[in-house]
Amino acid sequence: MTKKKQVSIFYGGFTFIVGGVNIHLQSLRDGLEQQGYQVNVYTLDSLPLFIKYLPHFAEKLINFFKFPLGFAYKGIVTKMLFKFFFGKQADYFVFEDIYLSWNTNVPSITMLHAVWSDNLQSFKVTEKQVRALKQKEIQLIECIHHPIATVSQPYLDFLQMDHFAGQVSAPIYHLPLGINQADFIDIHKIPSTNKNIIYIGALESRKNVIFLLEVFKKLFELDNSYALTIIGDGPDRNIVEQFIATHNLPVRLLGRISHLAVVDQLFKHDLYLHSSTKESFSYALLEAKLAGLTTFAYEGLQVPAEFIDIKISNYNEDQWFDAIINNNSIPGKIDSNKYTIEAMSSNTITLAG
């Protein structure tokens, strides 16, 4: 019997922390296993108990003295631990971010989902501090000798031309993410009033959920048949709950639910509002499109253009309000074949090889 080729995937977080990188990790593993690979996934959970929190300790210690460099050094410490404990030979290595990637003779690929210097919206940070982190990230990218791929063409353009301003000479490729689309087949959309709104994502400052609630408050004051469902959890949950209670809004806050339950909820809604101020791909927008919803989002997000039906130029509540109440567009179609786990896993191995 032919021995299966082995793929080692390295992820510098815990598996219980839900997010885009975690979804990619699981989807890539499923896609590779369907293609006959043996996949080994290494996360912080895989490390011995007495050191699995060491990267977080390093992050907090360094950030105390040299904020925000601790975010980069957390990945570097994780890389050292992964290399020591799990750096055995495989047929392919997949690194889930630039901070924990190392060079090896094994065919490899590093995924650049985002960089920390572009995701500091939750912190008070100076331009000098951001510049220091950018320079560290540029050094890390330049030292990687195998292919690096980011998740959308708009984000690739943004990194090269704007964020790093041409300082990165290493080639970066575009490799779209994908999901298992079987969950979206043979589900019929429930007819409704075109006033059922849904949001999926973390409850944190970068996702701008309070702004979403302010917009919904205006909609509900105009017409009390509008309803909102929020799926997700995070550090801003208490603030979100307080806003809902203070203004007595009909908002269902479902927290974290299973993926099948998320898909079921999508098909019960009409409008998807994505209030986030920063995205490089957005699984939530992709799933909303697969479910046939009309999507609203800020036009400056670096996501595939076809993910957003109604592009809004700023974060003015009145502009979002007007876009929603005046919406009479038919949800646009996307080329779903570009975003399957089969395409993603096949392209990952091809680029690594």
Coordinates of C-alpha atoms in Angstrom, one line a residue:
M1 CA 0.0 0.0 0.0
T2 CA 1.3 3.5 -0.9
K3 CA 2.3 5.5 2.1
K4 CA 0.3 8.7 2.5
K5 CA 2.2 12.0 2.1
Q6 CA 2.3 13.9 5.3
V7 CA 1.5 17.6 5.8
S8 CA 2.4 19.4 9.0
I9 CA 0.3 22.6 9.7
F10 CA 1.6 25.0 12.4
Y11 CA -0.9 27.4 14.0
G12 CA 0.3 29.7 16.8
G13 CA -2.9 29.9 18.8
F14 CA -5.2 27.7 20.8
T15 CA -7.9 25.7 18.9
F16 CA -10.7 27.1 21.1
I17 CA -10.1 30.6 19.9
V18 CA -12.5 31.1 17.0
G19 CA -11.5 33.2 14.1
G20 CA -10.5 33.3 10.4
V21 CA -7.2 31.6 10.9
N22 CA -8.7 28.8 12.9
I23 CA -11.4 28.3 10.2
H24 CA -8.7 28.1 7.6
L25 CA -6.7 25.6 9.6
Q26 CA -9.7 23.3 9.9
S27 CA -10.9 23.7 6.3
L28 CA -7.4 23.1 4.9
R29 CA -7.0 20.0 7.0
D30 CA -10.3 18.7 5.8
G31 CA -9.5 19.4 2.2
L32 CA -6.0 17.8 2.3
E33 CA -7.4 14.7 4.0
Q34 CA -10.0 14.4 1.3
Q35 CA -7.2 14.4 -1.2
G36 CA -5.4 11.6 0.6
Y37 CA -2.8 13.4 2.7
Q38 CA -2.1 12.6 6.3
V39 CA -2.3 15.9 8.1
N40 CA -0.7 16.7 11.5
V41 CA -1.9 20.0 13.1
Y42 CA 0.3 21.6 15.7
T43 CA -1.1 24.4 17.9
L44 CA -0.3 25.7 21.3
D45 CA -2.6 23.0 22.7
S46 CA 0.0 20.5 21.3
L47 CA 2.8 21.8 23.5
P48 CA 3.5 20.3 27.0
L49 CA 1.4 21.9 29.7
F50 CA 4.3 23.6 31.5
I51 CA 5.3 25.7 28.4
K52 CA 2.1 26.1 26.3
Y53 CA 1.5 29.6 27.8
L54 CA 5.2 30.7 27.4
P55 CA 4.5 32.5 24.1
H56 CA 1.7 34.6 25.8
F57 CA 4.0 35.4 28.7
A58 CA 6.7 36.6 26.2
E59 CA 4.1 38.7 24.4
K60 CA 3.0 40.5 27.6
L61 CA 6.5 40.9 29.0
I62 CA 7.9 42.4 25.8
N63 CA 4.8 44.6 25.2
F64 CA 5.3 46.0 28.7
F65 CA 8.7 47.3 27.7
K66 CA 8.5 47.6 23.9
F67 CA 4.9 47.7 22.9
P68 CA 3.7 46.4 20.4
L69 CA 6.7 44.3 19.5
G70 CA 5.5 41.6 21.9
F71 CA 2.9 40.4 19.3
A72 CA 5.7 39.5 16.8
Y73 CA 7.9 37.9 19.5
K74 CA 5.0 35.8 20.7
G75 CA 5.2 34.1 17.3
I76 CA 8.9 33.9 17.3
V77 CA 8.9 32.1 20.7
T78 CA 6.1 29.8 19.3
K79 CA 8.3 29.0 16.3
M80 CA 11.2 28.0 18.5
L81 CA 9.0 25.7 20.5
F82 CA 7.3 24.2 17.4
K83 CA 10.6 23.6 15.8
F84 CA 12.0 21.9 18.8
F85 CA 9.0 19.6 19.6
F86 CA 7.4 19.1 16.1
G87 CA 10.0 20.1 13.5
K88 CA 10.4 16.5 12.3
Q89 CA 10.4 15.8 8.6
A90 CA 7.2 15.8 6.6
D91 CA 6.4 16.1 2.9
Y92 CA 5.0 19.6 3.3
F93 CA 5.0 22.3 5.9
V94 CA 2.2 24.9 6.2
F95 CA 2.8 27.9 8.5
E96 CA -0.3 29.9 9.5
D97 CA 1.5 33.2 9.9
I98 CA 4.8 34.9 9.2
Y99 CA 5.9 35.1 12.8
L100 CA 6.3 31.4 13.3
S101 CA 7.7 30.4 9.9
W102 CA 11.1 28.9 9.5
N103 CA 13.2 27.9 6.5
T104 CA 13.7 24.2 5.8
N105 CA 14.4 21.8 2.9
V106 CA 10.8 20.6 3.2
P107 CA 8.5 22.1 0.6
S108 CA 6.7 24.9 2.6
I109 CA 4.3 27.7 2.4
T110 CA 3.6 30.6 4.8
M111 CA 0.1 32.0 4.9
L112 CA -0.1 35.7 5.6
H113 CA -3.7 36.2 6.8
A114 CA -2.9 39.6 8.2
V115 CA -0.1 41.4 10.0
W116 CA -0.2 42.7 13.6
S117 CA 0.8 46.2 12.5
D118 CA -2.4 46.4 10.6
N119 CA -4.6 45.1 13.4
L120 CA -4.0 47.4 16.4
Q121 CA -7.4 49.0 16.4
S122 CA -8.0 47.9 20.0
F123 CA -4.9 49.7 21.3
K124 CA -3.7 53.2 21.8
V125 CA -0.6 53.2 19.7
T126 CA 1.7 55.9 18.2
E127 CA 3.0 56.1 14.6
K128 CA 6.5 55.4 15.9
Q129 CA 5.3 52.2 17.6
V130 CA 3.5 51.0 14.5
R131 CA 6.6 51.8 12.4
A132 CA 8.8 49.7 14.7
L133 CA 6.5 46.7 14.4
K134 CA 6.3 47.1 10.6
Q135 CA 10.0 47.0 10.3
K136 CA 10.1 43.8 12.3
E137 CA 7.5 42.3 10.1
I138 CA 9.4 43.3 7.0
Q139 CA 12.5 41.6 8.4
L140 CA 10.6 38.5 9.0
I141 CA 9.0 38.4 5.6
E142 CA 12.4 39.0 3.8
C143 CA 13.9 36.1 5.7
I144 CA 11.4 33.6 4.5
H145 CA 12.8 31.7 1.5
H146 CA 9.7 29.7 0.5
P147 CA 6.4 31.0 -1.0
I148 CA 4.3 33.4 1.1
A149 CA 0.6 33.7 0.2
T150 CA -2.0 36.1 1.4
V151 CA -5.8 35.6 1.3
S152 CA -7.1 38.1 -1.2
Q153 CA -5.9 40.2 -4.1
P154 CA -7.1 43.5 -2.5
Y155 CA -5.2 42.7 0.7
L156 CA -2.1 41.8 -1.3
D157 CA -2.3 45.1 -3.1
F158 CA -2.8 47.0 0.1
L159 CA 0.2 45.3 1.8
Q160 CA 2.6 45.9 -1.1
M161 CA 1.6 49.4 -2.2
D162 CA 0.2 51.0 1.0
H163 CA 1.0 49.3 4.3
F164 CA 4.6 48.4 3.5
A165 CA 5.0 51.0 0.9
G166 CA 7.2 49.0 -1.5
Q167 CA 9.7 48.0 1.2
V168 CA 9.0 44.3 0.8
S169 CA 11.0 42.7 -2.0
A170 CA 10.0 39.1 -1.3
P171 CA 7.3 37.9 -3.6
I172 CA 3.8 37.4 -2.0
Y173 CA 1.2 35.4 -3.8
H174 CA -2.6 35.5 -3.8
L175 CA -4.3 32.3 -2.5
P176 CA -8.0 32.6 -1.8
L177 CA -9.4 30.8 1.2
G178 CA -12.1 28.2 0.9
I179 CA -14.8 26.5 2.9
N180 CA -16.8 23.3 2.7
Q181 CA -19.8 24.5 0.7
A182 CA -21.9 21.3 1.1
D183 CA -23.7 22.9 4.1
F184 CA -25.2 25.5 1.7
I185 CA -26.6 23.0 -0.8
D186 CA -30.3 22.1 -0.9
I187 CA -31.3 24.6 1.7
H188 CA -34.2 26.8 0.7
K189 CA -34.3 30.4 1.8
I190 CA -37.3 31.3 3.9
P191 CA -39.3 34.2 2.4
S192 CA -39.4 37.2 4.6
T193 CA -39.9 41.0 4.8
N194 CA -36.4 42.0 3.7
K195 CA -36.0 43.5 7.2
N196 CA -34.3 40.6 9.0
I197 CA -30.6 41.6 9.6
I198 CA -27.8 39.4 10.7
Y199 CA -24.1 39.9 11.8
I200 CA -21.5 37.2 12.4
G201 CA -18.2 37.8 14.1
A202 CA -16.2 38.6 17.2
L203 CA -17.6 41.2 19.6
E204 CA -14.5 43.4 19.7
S205 CA -13.6 46.9 18.7
R206 CA -12.2 46.1 15.3
K207 CA -15.6 44.6 14.3
N208 CA -17.3 47.9 15.3
V209 CA -20.5 46.2 16.7
I210 CA -21.7 49.2 18.6
F211 CA -21.8 51.2 15.4
L212 CA -23.9 48.4 13.9
L213 CA -26.3 48.7 16.9
E214 CA -26.5 52.4 16.4
V215 CA -27.5 51.9 12.8
F216 CA -30.0 49.3 13.8
K217 CA -31.5 51.6 16.5
K218 CA -32.3 54.1 13.8
L219 CA -33.9 51.4 11.6
F220 CA -36.0 50.1 14.5
E221 CA -37.2 53.6 15.4
L222 CA -38.3 54.1 11.8
D223 CA -40.0 50.7 11.5
N224 CA -40.3 48.2 14.4
S225 CA -40.6 45.3 12.0
Y226 CA -36.8 45.4 11.6
A227 CA -35.0 42.6 13.6
L228 CA -31.3 41.9 14.2
T229 CA -29.4 38.7 15.0
I230 CA -25.8 38.8 16.3
I231 CA -23.7 35.6 16.3
G232 CA -20.4 35.7 18.1
D233 CA -18.7 36.4 21.3
G234 CA -15.8 38.5 22.6
P235 CA -14.5 41.1 25.0
D236 CA -17.1 43.7 24.1
R237 CA -20.1 41.4 24.9
N238 CA -21.0 43.2 28.1
I239 CA -21.0 46.6 26.3
V240 CA -23.2 45.1 23.5
E241 CA -25.6 43.6 26.0
Q242 CA -25.8 46.9 27.9
F243 CA -26.6 48.9 24.7
I244 CA -29.3 46.4 23.7
A245 CA -30.9 46.6 27.2
T246 CA -30.6 50.4 27.5
H247 CA -32.4 51.0 24.2
N248 CA -34.8 48.0 24.5
L249 CA -33.9 46.7 21.0
P250 CA -35.2 43.4 19.6
V251 CA -31.7 41.9 19.1
R252 CA -31.0 38.2 19.4
L253 CA -27.5 37.7 20.8
L254 CA -26.8 34.0 20.1
G255 CA -23.1 33.9 21.1
R256 CA -21.0 31.1 19.6
I257 CA -23.0 28.4 17.9
S258 CA -22.1 25.5 15.6
H259 CA -21.4 26.0 12.0
L260 CA -24.6 24.2 10.9
A261 CA -26.6 26.5 13.2
V262 CA -24.9 29.5 11.7
V263 CA -25.8 28.4 8.2
D264 CA -29.4 27.8 9.3
Q265 CA -29.6 31.3 10.7
L266 CA -28.2 32.8 7.5
F267 CA -31.0 31.3 5.4
K268 CA -33.6 32.8 7.8
H269 CA -32.3 36.4 7.1
D270 CA -32.2 38.8 4.2
L271 CA -29.5 41.4 4.9
Y272 CA -26.0 40.9 6.2
L273 CA -24.4 44.0 7.8
H274 CA -20.6 43.8 8.2
S275 CA -19.6 46.8 10.3
S276 CA -15.9 45.7 10.7
T277 CA -13.3 48.4 10.1
K278 CA -10.6 45.9 8.9
E279 CA -10.8 42.6 7.0
S280 CA -8.4 40.8 4.6
F281 CA -10.9 38.1 3.5
S282 CA -13.9 37.5 5.8
Y283 CA -15.5 34.1 5.9
A284 CA -18.6 35.7 7.3
L285 CA -19.2 37.8 4.1
L286 CA -18.4 34.7 2.0
E287 CA -21.0 32.6 3.8
A288 CA -23.6 35.4 3.6
K289 CA -23.1 35.5 -0.1
L290 CA -23.4 31.7 -0.4
A291 CA -26.7 31.9 1.5
G292 CA -28.0 34.5 -0.9
L293 CA -28.1 37.5 1.4
T294 CA -27.6 41.1 0.4
T295 CA -24.3 42.2 2.0
F296 CA -23.5 45.7 3.3
A297 CA -19.9 46.7 4.2
Y298 CA -17.4 49.5 4.2
E299 CA -15.9 49.8 0.7
G300 CA -12.3 50.1 2.1
L301 CA -12.2 46.5 3.4
Q302 CA -9.5 44.4 1.6
V303 CA -11.9 41.6 0.7
P304 CA -12.8 40.2 -2.7
A305 CA -15.0 42.8 -4.3
E306 CA -17.8 40.3 -5.1
F307 CA -18.3 39.7 -1.4
I308 CA -20.0 43.1 -0.9
D309 CA -23.2 44.0 -2.7
I310 CA -23.7 47.5 -1.2
K311 CA -20.4 49.3 -0.6
I312 CA -20.5 52.2 1.8
S313 CA -17.9 54.9 1.7
N314 CA -17.6 55.7 5.4
Y315 CA -18.9 55.0 8.9
N316 CA -21.6 57.6 9.0
E317 CA -24.8 56.1 10.6
D318 CA -27.1 58.1 8.3
Q319 CA -25.3 56.8 5.2
W320 CA -25.7 53.2 6.3
F321 CA -29.3 53.8 7.3
D322 CA -30.1 55.3 3.9
A323 CA -28.4 52.4 2.1
I324 CA -30.5 49.9 3.9
I325 CA -33.9 51.5 3.7
N326 CA -33.4 52.4 0.0
N327 CA -32.1 49.0 -0.9
N328 CA -33.9 47.3 -3.7
S329 CA -31.0 45.4 -5.3
I330 CA -30.9 41.7 -6.0
P331 CA -28.0 40.0 -4.2
G332 CA -25.1 39.6 -6.6
K333 CA -23.7 36.2 -7.5
I334 CA -20.1 35.1 -6.7
D335 CA -17.9 32.6 -8.4
S336 CA -18.2 30.0 -5.6
N337 CA -15.8 27.6 -7.3
K338 CA -12.9 29.9 -6.3
Y339 CA -13.7 29.4 -2.6
T340 CA -14.0 25.7 -2.1
I341 CA -11.7 23.7 0.2
E342 CA -10.8 21.5 -2.7
A343 CA -9.4 24.5 -4.6
M344 CA -7.7 26.0 -1.5
S345 CA -6.0 22.8 -0.5
S346 CA -4.8 21.9 -4.0
N347 CA -3.5 25.4 -4.6
T348 CA -1.7 25.3 -1.2
I349 CA 0.2 22.2 -2.1
T350 CA 1.0 23.3 -5.6
L351 CA 2.4 26.6 -4.4
A352 CA 4.4 25.0 -1.6
G353 CA 5.8 22.5 -4.0

